[in-house]
Amino acid sequence: MKASSFCYVPFVIRLVAILILMFVGSAVLGQANPVPFINLPFVPTSTAPGGPSFTLTVNGAGFVSGSVVMWNTTALTTTSISSTQLTATVPAADITTAGTAGITVTSPSPGGGTSSVVFSPVSGKATSIGFVNSQILQSAEIPVSITTGDFNGDGRVDLAAVNNAGSVSIFIGNGDGSFQPNVDYPTIAGANGIVAVDLLSNGSLDLVTVAPGTIAVLRGNGDGSFQTHVAYPGDQPTCGIDGGLVGGSIVAGDFNGDGKIDLAASWGCYHGVGGSVDGVTSVFLGNGDGTFQPYISNSVVPLDQAIAAGDFNLDGILDLAGSVPTCHSDCPETADLAVGNGDGTFTSTFGGLDSGLETYWPFVAAADINGDGNLDFVVCNKSDFSTLLGNGDGTAQSPIGAGSGCTSVALGDFHGNGYLDLIMSVPYNSAGTQMFPGNGTGQFPAGEPVPSPSHQSAGSVVAGDFNGDGRLDVAVASPDKTIWIDLQASLGSLSPTSASFSAPVTMNSAPQPVVLSNLSGLPIVISTITISAHFSQTNNCPLGGSLPPTASCTINVTFEPMDSGDTAGTLSITNSGLVTPLSASLTGRGQDFSLSSSTTSQTVSMGQVANYSVQVEPDGLNGNVDLTCSGAPDGSTCSLTPTSVTLNTISTVAVAVSTTRKLAGSTRPVAAPAGPVGYVGFLPLFAVLMTTVLSASRMWTGLWRCLSRLILLCLMMFVIGLPACGGGSAEIGGTPAGTYKLTVRGTYTSGAHTLTRSQSLTLIVK
């Protein structure tokens, strides 16, 4: 069709076409990018200062082409992998010194905007983890939930705590681990949850609190102050005459992908004392100006009292993980997942699984705990907690239980080793707050105490770098109207971190100093100094007392070997705030000597001598060694020259094994005459015969007399030679032929201490 011919198309058709084009164009132009959302952890979770440039992987949801990772206020060169993952190059110039970077993701308009900040420590791997209470903040009321944020735009971490009486306390951080006194702002009564979020995308953080059935928005002015709260009612189910709404949890995110921050809030509805409990979830879609539309009820899905947001099925849309007890007190608790539909509603994919918890007031936190790229979550309660590993499709595996309860959890790589750790506020437990080191499997070893309130801790715990040293600190709410600031510090360092007694030691070595220095700027209490067997120590440290800041003390280590050879040990130091003890490795080599031979096998014929040469070499040992030889075969002797040596130089010992030949001799004796008398009984008969012949010969004359005497001589010779008659002769004795193992053994004795070394020799006799 020619362009001019369009004018001849009937007017109505032209009008419809124009309207269609306008509608399609406006729809295309009006499609908004979602507000990006970041999940923990980054990869790597932390980095050492002074290192080379590296690639940072950021996981979350709502990423688009053109999303940029920000390192504090610097835009990084960013590569879009998917709607759930970005990578960015962090230059070496950004990590020259220790500190903590604020990581955000910014997406282009329409919509888009900037995610909430998540912190990335720049600090080395911690050889020890410790916390020292640096400040106890006073609150006007009982703080039940805490959040962090930079509320006045000075680049320092501030705190906001919601109090049960209906107020929010703001504590402005000084950047050195201390905070200014609280400034309070009214909010809804009974509030027990709080979140900090930039609702207007104007760079100023706002606050949202939650109470059972209601949320309240406090707009931030950007200078640390806040406007009067505006309340929004949520779902109000009928809980029964003796029942009511309990608890409260709130999260922020762009749940319908329109580039505006929305809110999801949950609370419980219990039906009478000790009765069943339902979860209630309400979603408030944001208008982008700090106001919200009436709630969308999700009272069927998910049925949660506590929730956490994240992309559990990797489709780029935010989902919810949650938990709710089945009754108001001392009942099993269930965990579930509901995937987002992209419009503020959710569909359950995983639910009703007993998380192994019992009792009430659950807490849920989401992160990739085992590092497999799938989002996991932990469910916490006053008597237990469980880890549920995600499958990446909106479902999760069976819970991994642990034996400690909690009311709140803070996640972070406190050790700087690439694994997320948990710090939990433990209620009704003298331990107060505990750290559970992670190992990347979803399991957490037994907790270690953190120096926060040692009595019942019913509040929450949050993590942040409060003093800018690149290490995560914690703030813990306490029911005595206080907030404890516990700074993670080096809490001392050992120099050197290893001591080697490489020269062999006869009895006790000369001491080697190991210096303990307090680099934290805070006094630390040294609880114990222990050392392995075979080593001993003396020190001038204030054991049981405080080591002042910038001070040091010396531990002198001595090696006391009881055996020869190499020995390993450990010097270990604990203090009141140390989760992982400081330690130095110890190695030493005890007194020793050795026997060796260049020729260990000799072959000889019977009657010859086999000669060997054995060297005795001292290895730091002084004294005499006695030598013996064993294992020589029958018919031989083994002699040593000398039989004792002094261990002041290498000594040579001559070993001579003398063998013997076989000798000739009878091999078969003659048989005695038959009969019971034998050879001895034959002698009387022979005497009678000789007497008869001799008597007869006297009567004979001439030739007969000569013959009789000859017969008599033969008989005498026969009798005399009878024992040897009929026998043969052969060689006897000597060293038997064969292969033999001989052992030359050296023995050193000093008092009750005996040290033995040996050398094996082979003798072959032909």
PDB file of N, CA, C and O in Angstrom, residues 12-77:
ATOM      1  N   VAL A  12     -12.854   5.004  10.725  1.00  0.00           N
ATOM      2  CA  VAL A  12     -12.986   4.130  11.896  1.00  0.00           C
ATOM      3  C   VAL A  12     -11.836   3.123  11.939  1.00  0.00           C
ATOM      4  O   VAL A  12     -11.245   2.862  12.980  1.00  0.00           O
ATOM      5  N   ILE A  13     -11.500   2.579  10.741  1.00  0.00           N
ATOM      6  CA  ILE A  13     -10.407   1.601  10.699  1.00  0.00           C
ATOM      7  C   ILE A  13      -9.098   2.265  11.081  1.00  0.00           C
ATOM      8  O   ILE A  13      -8.287   1.699  11.817  1.00  0.00           O
ATOM      9  N   ARG A  14      -8.915   3.486  10.556  1.00  0.00           N
ATOM     10  CA  ARG A  14      -7.680   4.200  10.900  1.00  0.00           C
ATOM     11  C   ARG A  14      -7.612   4.482  12.399  1.00  0.00           C
ATOM     12  O   ARG A  14      -6.559   4.357  13.033  1.00  0.00           O
ATOM     13  N   LEU A  15      -8.734   4.843  13.005  1.00  0.00           N
ATOM     14  CA  LEU A  15      -8.767   5.145  14.432  1.00  0.00           C
ATOM     15  C   LEU A  15      -8.436   3.905  15.265  1.00  0.00           C
ATOM     16  O   LEU A  15      -7.656   3.966  16.232  1.00  0.00           O
ATOM     17  N   VAL A  16      -9.007   2.756  14.846  1.00  0.00           N
ATOM     18  CA  VAL A  16      -8.729   1.509  15.574  1.00  0.00           C
ATOM     19  C   VAL A  16      -7.245   1.161  15.471  1.00  0.00           C
ATOM     20  O   VAL A  16      -6.606   0.753  16.449  1.00  0.00           O
ATOM     21  N   ALA A  17      -6.671   1.302  14.278  1.00  0.00           N
ATOM     22  CA  ALA A  17      -5.254   0.986  14.093  1.00  0.00           C
ATOM     23  C   ALA A  17      -4.381   1.876  14.961  1.00  0.00           C
ATOM     24  O   ALA A  17      -3.399   1.424  15.580  1.00  0.00           O
ATOM     25  N   ILE A  18      -4.726   3.169  15.003  1.00  0.00           N
ATOM     26  CA  ILE A  18      -3.936   4.095  15.813  1.00  0.00           C
ATOM     27  C   ILE A  18      -4.020   3.722  17.291  1.00  0.00           C
ATOM     28  O   ILE A  18      -3.018   3.712  18.012  1.00  0.00           O
ATOM     29  N   LEU A  19      -5.221   3.373  17.740  1.00  0.00           N
ATOM     30  CA  LEU A  19      -5.395   3.004  19.143  1.00  0.00           C
ATOM     31  C   LEU A  19      -4.616   1.737  19.488  1.00  0.00           C
ATOM     32  O   LEU A  19      -4.019   1.630  20.559  1.00  0.00           O
ATOM     33  N   ILE A  20      -4.620   0.769  18.526  1.00  0.00           N
ATOM     34  CA  ILE A  20      -3.864  -0.466  18.757  1.00  0.00           C
ATOM     35  C   ILE A  20      -2.383  -0.171  18.866  1.00  0.00           C
ATOM     36  O   ILE A  20      -1.681  -0.667  19.758  1.00  0.00           O
ATOM     37  N   LEU A  21      -1.880   0.664  17.941  1.00  0.00           N
ATOM     38  CA  LEU A  21      -0.468   1.015  17.991  1.00  0.00           C
ATOM     39  C   LEU A  21      -0.124   1.740  19.279  1.00  0.00           C
ATOM     40  O   LEU A  21       0.931   1.491  19.893  1.00  0.00           O
ATOM     41  N   MET A  22      -0.996   2.641  19.699  1.00  0.00           N
ATOM     42  CA  MET A  22      -0.753   3.377  20.931  1.00  0.00           C
ATOM     43  C   MET A  22      -0.755   2.439  22.129  1.00  0.00           C
ATOM     44  O   MET A  22       0.078   2.538  23.033  1.00  0.00           O
ATOM     45  N   PHE A  23      -1.689   1.477  22.128  1.00  0.00           N
ATOM     46  CA  PHE A  23      -1.786   0.556  23.260  1.00  0.00           C
ATOM     47  C   PHE A  23      -0.554  -0.342  23.344  1.00  0.00           C
ATOM     48  O   PHE A  23       0.050  -0.501  24.400  1.00  0.00           O
ATOM     49  N   VAL A  24      -0.172  -0.910  22.169  1.00  0.00           N
ATOM     50  CA  VAL A  24       0.996  -1.781  22.156  1.00  0.00           C
ATOM     51  C   VAL A  24       2.251  -1.009  22.530  1.00  0.00           C
ATOM     52  O   VAL A  24       3.095  -1.466  23.306  1.00  0.00           O
ATOM     53  N   GLY A  25       2.384   0.188  21.978  1.00  0.00           N
ATOM     54  CA  GLY A  25       3.568   0.986  22.276  1.00  0.00           C
ATOM     55  C   GLY A  25       3.649   1.352  23.740  1.00  0.00           C
ATOM     56  O   GLY A  25       4.719   1.290  24.356  1.00  0.00           O
ATOM     57  N   SER A  26       2.505   1.723  24.296  1.00  0.00           N
ATOM     58  CA  SER A  26       2.534   2.087  25.711  1.00  0.00           C
ATOM     59  C   SER A  26       2.829   0.894  26.590  1.00  0.00           C
ATOM     60  O   SER A  26       3.500   0.999  27.616  1.00  0.00           O
ATOM     61  N   ALA A  27       2.333  -0.294  26.156  1.00  0.00           N
ATOM     62  CA  ALA A  27       2.607  -1.503  26.940  1.00  0.00           C
ATOM     63  C   ALA A  27       4.087  -1.829  26.923  1.00  0.00           C
ATOM     64  O   ALA A  27       4.675  -2.204  27.941  1.00  0.00           O
ATOM     65  N   VAL A  28       4.691  -1.686  25.714  1.00  0.00           N
ATOM     66  CA  VAL A  28       6.117  -1.972  25.610  1.00  0.00           C
ATOM     67  C   VAL A  28       6.933  -0.972  26.402  1.00  0.00           C
ATOM     68  O   VAL A  28       7.845  -1.314  27.161  1.00  0.00           O
ATOM     69  N   LEU A  29       6.572   0.314  26.234  1.00  0.00           N
ATOM     70  CA  LEU A  29       7.326   1.347  26.923  1.00  0.00           C
ATOM     71  C   LEU A  29       7.113   1.288  28.424  1.00  0.00           C
ATOM     72  O   LEU A  29       7.978   1.660  29.200  1.00  0.00           O
ATOM     73  N   GLY A  30       5.940   0.795  28.858  1.00  0.00           N
ATOM     74  CA  GLY A  30       5.617   0.782  30.275  1.00  0.00           C
ATOM     75  C   GLY A  30       6.154  -0.427  31.017  1.00  0.00           C
ATOM     76  O   GLY A  30       5.992  -0.517  32.222  1.00  0.00           O
ATOM     77  N   GLN A  31       6.766  -1.400  30.352  1.00  0.00           N
ATOM     78  CA  GLN A  31       7.278  -2.583  31.015  1.00  0.00           C
ATOM     79  C   GLN A  31       8.480  -2.194  31.868  1.00  0.00           C
ATOM     80  O   GLN A  31       9.467  -1.680  31.368  1.00  0.00           O
ATOM     81  N   ALA A  32       8.381  -2.449  33.186  1.00  0.00           N
ATOM     82  CA  ALA A  32       9.389  -1.961  34.117  1.00  0.00           C
ATOM     83  C   ALA A  32      10.346  -3.074  34.506  1.00  0.00           C
ATOM     84  O   ALA A  32       9.998  -4.252  34.515  1.00  0.00           O
ATOM     85  N   ASN A  33      11.573  -2.670  34.823  1.00  0.00           N
ATOM     86  CA  ASN A  33      12.536  -3.601  35.401  1.00  0.00           C
ATOM     87  C   ASN A  33      12.273  -3.722  36.894  1.00  0.00           C
ATOM     88  O   ASN A  33      11.966  -2.727  37.561  1.00  0.00           O
ATOM     89  N   PRO A  34      12.404  -4.912  37.455  1.00  0.00           N
ATOM     90  CA  PRO A  34      12.185  -5.061  38.893  1.00  0.00           C
ATOM     91  C   PRO A  34      13.309  -4.431  39.701  1.00  0.00           C
ATOM     92  O   PRO A  34      14.423  -4.217  39.206  1.00  0.00           O
ATOM     93  N   VAL A  35      13.011  -4.148  40.949  1.00  0.00           N
ATOM     94  CA  VAL A  35      14.051  -3.697  41.869  1.00  0.00           C
ATOM     95  C   VAL A  35      14.921  -4.902  42.205  1.00  0.00           C
ATOM     96  O   VAL A  35      14.421  -5.937  42.630  1.00  0.00           O
ATOM     97  N   PRO A  36      16.241  -4.815  42.014  1.00  0.00           N
ATOM     98  CA  PRO A  36      17.095  -5.980  42.290  1.00  0.00           C
ATOM     99  C   PRO A  36      17.109  -6.330  43.773  1.00  0.00           C
ATOM    100  O   PRO A  36      16.905  -5.477  44.637  1.00  0.00           O
ATOM    101  N   PHE A  37      17.375  -7.606  44.036  1.00  0.00           N
ATOM    102  CA  PHE A  37      17.376  -8.142  45.395  1.00  0.00           C
ATOM    103  C   PHE A  37      18.625  -8.999  45.563  1.00  0.00           C
ATOM    104  O   PHE A  37      18.936  -9.821  44.700  1.00  0.00           O
ATOM    105  N   ILE A  38      19.363  -8.815  46.677  1.00  0.00           N
ATOM    106  CA  ILE A  38      20.606  -9.542  46.909  1.00  0.00           C
ATOM    107  C   ILE A  38      20.417 -10.545  48.043  1.00  0.00           C
ATOM    108  O   ILE A  38      19.838 -10.228  49.079  1.00  0.00           O
ATOM    109  N   ASN A  39      20.922 -11.752  47.831  1.00  0.00           N
ATOM    110  CA  ASN A  39      20.966 -12.775  48.870  1.00  0.00           C
ATOM    111  C   ASN A  39      22.406 -13.037  49.290  1.00  0.00           C
ATOM    112  O   ASN A  39      23.336 -12.924  48.485  1.00  0.00           O
ATOM    113  N   LEU A  40      22.598 -13.408  50.542  1.00  0.00           N
ATOM    114  CA  LEU A  40      23.897 -13.892  51.002  1.00  0.00           C
ATOM    115  C   LEU A  40      24.089 -15.333  50.551  1.00  0.00           C
ATOM    116  O   LEU A  40      23.126 -16.084  50.439  1.00  0.00           O
ATOM    117  N   PRO A  41      25.359 -15.746  50.338  1.00  0.00           N
ATOM    118  CA  PRO A  41      26.572 -14.938  50.478  1.00  0.00           C
ATOM    119  C   PRO A  41      27.069 -14.458  49.127  1.00  0.00           C
ATOM    120  O   PRO A  41      26.646 -14.941  48.080  1.00  0.00           O
ATOM    121  N   PHE A  42      27.985 -13.491  49.167  1.00  0.00           N
ATOM    122  CA  PHE A  42      28.785 -13.203  47.986  1.00  0.00           C
ATOM    123  C   PHE A  42      29.834 -14.300  47.826  1.00  0.00           C
ATOM    124  O   PHE A  42      30.119 -15.046  48.761  1.00  0.00           O
ATOM    125  N   VAL A  43      30.392 -14.390  46.639  1.00  0.00           N
ATOM    126  CA  VAL A  43      31.514 -15.306  46.414  1.00  0.00           C
ATOM    127  C   VAL A  43      32.657 -14.500  45.801  1.00  0.00           C
ATOM    128  O   VAL A  43      32.514 -13.991  44.700  1.00  0.00           O
ATOM    129  N   PRO A  44      33.776 -14.316  46.522  1.00  0.00           N
ATOM    130  CA  PRO A  44      34.040 -14.819  47.870  1.00  0.00           C
ATOM    131  C   PRO A  44      33.289 -14.030  48.923  1.00  0.00           C
ATOM    132  O   PRO A  44      32.864 -12.901  48.687  1.00  0.00           O
ATOM    133  N   THR A  45      33.107 -14.644  50.098  1.00  0.00           N
ATOM    134  CA  THR A  45      32.375 -13.986  51.172  1.00  0.00           C
ATOM    135  C   THR A  45      33.155 -12.817  51.747  1.00  0.00           C
ATOM    136  O   THR A  45      32.568 -11.887  52.299  1.00  0.00           O
ATOM    137  N   SER A  46      34.477 -12.871  51.662  1.00  0.00           N
ATOM    138  CA  SER A  46      35.327 -11.770  52.096  1.00  0.00           C
ATOM    139  C   SER A  46      36.647 -11.882  51.351  1.00  0.00           C
ATOM    140  O   SER A  46      36.926 -12.898  50.711  1.00  0.00           O
ATOM    141  N   THR A  47      37.438 -10.829  51.434  1.00  0.00           N
ATOM    142  CA  THR A  47      38.729 -10.843  50.747  1.00  0.00           C
ATOM    143  C   THR A  47      39.770 -10.165  51.615  1.00  0.00           C
ATOM    144  O   THR A  47      39.444  -9.290  52.432  1.00  0.00           O
ATOM    145  N   ALA A  48      41.009 -10.583  51.452  1.00  0.00           N
ATOM    146  CA  ALA A  48      42.086 -10.032  52.261  1.00  0.00           C
ATOM    147  C   ALA A  48      42.537  -8.687  51.701  1.00  0.00           C
ATOM    148  O   ALA A  48      42.604  -8.511  50.476  1.00  0.00           O
ATOM    149  N   PRO A  49      42.855  -7.738  52.563  1.00  0.00           N
ATOM    150  CA  PRO A  49      43.337  -6.443  52.070  1.00  0.00           C
ATOM    151  C   PRO A  49      44.715  -6.571  51.441  1.00  0.00           C
ATOM    152  O   PRO A  49      45.519  -7.420  51.820  1.00  0.00           O
ATOM    153  N   GLY A  50      44.962  -5.721  50.439  1.00  0.00           N
ATOM    154  CA  GLY A  50      46.256  -5.715  49.770  1.00  0.00           C
ATOM    155  C   GLY A  50      46.417  -6.773  48.709  1.00  0.00           C
ATOM    156  O   GLY A  50      47.511  -6.935  48.154  1.00  0.00           O
ATOM    157  N   GLY A  51      45.355  -7.493  48.394  1.00  0.00           N
ATOM    158  CA  GLY A  51      45.434  -8.550  47.397  1.00  0.00           C
ATOM    159  C   GLY A  51      45.206  -8.034  45.990  1.00  0.00           C
ATOM    160  O   GLY A  51      44.983  -6.836  45.756  1.00  0.00           O
ATOM    161  N   PRO A  52      45.239  -8.941  45.001  1.00  0.00           N
ATOM    162  CA  PRO A  52      45.009  -8.543  43.609  1.00  0.00           C
ATOM    163  C   PRO A  52      43.529  -8.355  43.330  1.00  0.00           C
ATOM    164  O   PRO A  52      42.669  -8.659  44.163  1.00  0.00           O
ATOM    165  N   SER A  53      43.222  -7.866  42.149  1.00  0.00           N
ATOM    166  CA  SER A  53      41.821  -7.744  41.731  1.00  0.00           C
ATOM    167  C   SER A  53      41.192  -9.127  41.676  1.00  0.00           C
ATOM    168  O   SER A  53      41.880 -10.138  41.495  1.00  0.00           O
ATOM    169  N   PHE A  54      39.880  -9.186  41.828  1.00  0.00           N
ATOM    170  CA  PHE A  54      39.205 -10.475  41.823  1.00  0.00           C
ATOM    171  C   PHE A  54      37.797 -10.311  41.271  1.00  0.00           C
ATOM    172  O   PHE A  54      37.278  -9.192  41.121  1.00  0.00           O
ATOM    173  N   THR A  55      37.176 -11.452  40.977  1.00  0.00           N
ATOM    174  CA  THR A  55      35.811 -11.466  40.461  1.00  0.00           C
ATOM    175  C   THR A  55      34.841 -11.741  41.589  1.00  0.00           C
ATOM    176  O   THR A  55      34.977 -12.737  42.311  1.00  0.00           O
ATOM    177  N   LEU A  56      33.879 -10.850  41.779  1.00  0.00           N
ATOM    178  CA  LEU A  56      32.857 -10.978  42.806  1.00  0.00           C
ATOM    179  C   LEU A  56      31.578 -11.502  42.168  1.00  0.00           C
ATOM    180  O   LEU A  56      31.095 -10.949  41.177  1.00  0.00           O
ATOM    181  N   THR A  57      31.025 -12.577  42.728  1.00  0.00           N
ATOM    182  CA  THR A  57      29.758 -13.129  42.258  1.00  0.00           C
ATOM    183  C   THR A  57      28.654 -12.717  43.210  1.00  0.00           C
ATOM    184  O   THR A  57      28.758 -12.930  44.425  1.00  0.00           O
ATOM    185  N   VAL A  58      27.602 -12.111  42.658  1.00  0.00           N
ATOM    186  CA  VAL A  58      26.476 -11.630  43.443  1.00  0.00           C
ATOM    187  C   VAL A  58      25.245 -12.436  43.046  1.00  0.00           C
ATOM    188  O   VAL A  58      24.898 -12.509  41.859  1.00  0.00           O
ATOM    189  N   ASN A  59      24.586 -13.042  44.014  1.00  0.00           N
ATOM    190  CA  ASN A  59      23.379 -13.830  43.774  1.00  0.00           C
ATOM    191  C   ASN A  59      22.172 -13.109  44.344  1.00  0.00           C
ATOM    192  O   ASN A  59      22.263 -12.406  45.354  1.00  0.00           O
ATOM    193  N   GLY A  60      21.026 -13.296  43.696  1.00  0.00           N
ATOM    194  CA  GLY A  60      19.809 -12.657  44.171  1.00  0.00           C
ATOM    195  C   GLY A  60      18.665 -12.899  43.219  1.00  0.00           C
ATOM    196  O   GLY A  60      18.479 -14.005  42.704  1.00  0.00           O
ATOM    197  N   ALA A  61      17.899 -11.849  42.934  1.00  0.00           N
ATOM    198  CA  ALA A  61      16.737 -11.958  42.051  1.00  0.00           C
ATOM    199  C   ALA A  61      16.484 -10.603  41.393  1.00  0.00           C
ATOM    200  O   ALA A  61      16.922  -9.558  41.886  1.00  0.00           O
ATOM    201  N   GLY A  62      15.782 -10.635  40.257  1.00  0.00           N
ATOM    202  CA  GLY A  62      15.384  -9.408  39.579  1.00  0.00           C
ATOM    203  C   GLY A  62      16.490  -8.706  38.831  1.00  0.00           C
ATOM    204  O   GLY A  62      16.358  -7.527  38.493  1.00  0.00           O
ATOM    205  N   PHE A  63      17.604  -9.411  38.520  1.00  0.00           N
ATOM    206  CA  PHE A  63      18.674  -8.793  37.754  1.00  0.00           C
ATOM    207  C   PHE A  63      18.289  -8.757  36.268  1.00  0.00           C
ATOM    208  O   PHE A  63      17.645  -9.672  35.758  1.00  0.00           O
ATOM    209  N   VAL A  64      18.721  -7.706  35.587  1.00  0.00           N
ATOM    210  CA  VAL A  64      18.432  -7.548  34.163  1.00  0.00           C
ATOM    211  C   VAL A  64      19.715  -7.169  33.439  1.00  0.00           C
ATOM    212  O   VAL A  64      20.731  -6.827  34.069  1.00  0.00           O
ATOM    213  N   SER A  65      19.663  -7.226  32.114  1.00  0.00           N
ATOM    214  CA  SER A  65      20.789  -6.744  31.325  1.00  0.00           C
ATOM    215  C   SER A  65      20.945  -5.250  31.592  1.00  0.00           C
ATOM    216  O   SER A  65      19.997  -4.475  31.464  1.00  0.00           O
ATOM    217  N   GLY A  66      22.110  -4.853  31.993  1.00  0.00           N
ATOM    218  CA  GLY A  66      22.331  -3.462  32.368  1.00  0.00           C
ATOM    219  C   GLY A  66      22.410  -3.258  33.870  1.00  0.00           C
ATOM    220  O   GLY A  66      22.739  -2.152  34.332  1.00  0.00           O
ATOM    221  N   SER A  67      22.115  -4.312  34.675  1.00  0.00           N
ATOM    222  CA  SER A  67      22.297  -4.205  36.125  1.00  0.00           C
ATOM    223  C   SER A  67      23.782  -4.061  36.434  1.00  0.00           C
ATOM    224  O   SER A  67      24.624  -4.724  35.824  1.00  0.00           O
ATOM    225  N   VAL A  68      24.097  -3.199  37.384  1.00  0.00           N
ATOM    226  CA  VAL A  68      25.481  -2.894  37.718  1.00  0.00           C
ATOM    227  C   VAL A  68      25.696  -3.131  39.212  1.00  0.00           C
ATOM    228  O   VAL A  68      24.889  -2.705  40.045  1.00  0.00           O
ATOM    229  N   VAL A  69      26.799  -3.815  39.532  1.00  0.00           N
ATOM    230  CA  VAL A  69      27.191  -4.009  40.928  1.00  0.00           C
ATOM    231  C   VAL A  69      27.969  -2.782  41.379  1.00  0.00           C
ATOM    232  O   VAL A  69      28.911  -2.340  40.707  1.00  0.00           O
ATOM    233  N   MET A  70      27.568  -2.251  42.525  1.00  0.00           N
ATOM    234  CA  MET A  70      28.226  -1.071  43.086  1.00  0.00           C
ATOM    235  C   MET A  70      29.056  -1.492  44.289  1.00  0.00           C
ATOM    236  O   MET A  70      28.591  -2.236  45.163  1.00  0.00           O
ATOM    237  N   TRP A  71      30.323  -1.042  44.336  1.00  0.00           N
ATOM    238  CA  TRP A  71      31.224  -1.255  45.476  1.00  0.00           C
ATOM    239  C   TRP A  71      31.297   0.081  46.191  1.00  0.00           C
ATOM    240  O   TRP A  71      31.960   0.998  45.732  1.00  0.00           O
ATOM    241  N   ASN A  72      30.563   0.211  47.306  1.00  0.00           N
ATOM    242  CA  ASN A  72      30.315   1.505  47.931  1.00  0.00           C
ATOM    243  C   ASN A  72      29.657   2.408  46.888  1.00  0.00           C
ATOM    244  O   ASN A  72      28.563   2.131  46.442  1.00  0.00           O
ATOM    245  N   THR A  73      30.325   3.442  46.437  1.00  0.00           N
ATOM    246  CA  THR A  73      29.725   4.334  45.431  1.00  0.00           C
ATOM    247  C   THR A  73      30.341   4.152  44.054  1.00  0.00           C
ATOM    248  O   THR A  73      30.044   4.925  43.137  1.00  0.00           O
ATOM    249  N   THR A  74      31.191   3.130  43.893  1.00  0.00           N
ATOM    250  CA  THR A  74      31.885   2.912  42.629  1.00  0.00           C
ATOM    251  C   THR A  74      31.191   1.813  41.830  1.00  0.00           C
ATOM    252  O   THR A  74      30.968   0.714  42.347  1.00  0.00           O
ATOM    253  N   ALA A  75      30.880   2.116  40.583  1.00  0.00           N
ATOM    254  CA  ALA A  75      30.285   1.112  39.702  1.00  0.00           C
ATOM    255  C   ALA A  75      31.375   0.174  39.199  1.00  0.00           C
ATOM    256  O   ALA A  75      32.405   0.607  38.679  1.00  0.00           O
ATOM    257  N   LEU A  76      31.163  -1.129  39.350  1.00  0.00           N
ATOM    258  CA  LEU A  76      32.127  -2.124  38.898  1.00  0.00           C
ATOM    259  C   LEU A  76      31.771  -2.613  37.502  1.00  0.00           C
ATOM    260  O   LEU A  76      30.604  -2.579  37.093  1.00  0.00           O
ATOM    261  N   THR A  77      32.783  -3.058  36.769  1.00  0.00           N
ATOM    262  CA  THR A  77      32.538  -3.688  35.473  1.00  0.00           C
ATOM    263  C   THR A  77      31.786  -4.980  35.719  1.00  0.00           C
ATOM    264  O   THR A  77      32.287  -5.903  36.357  1.00  0.00           O
TER     265      THR A  77
END
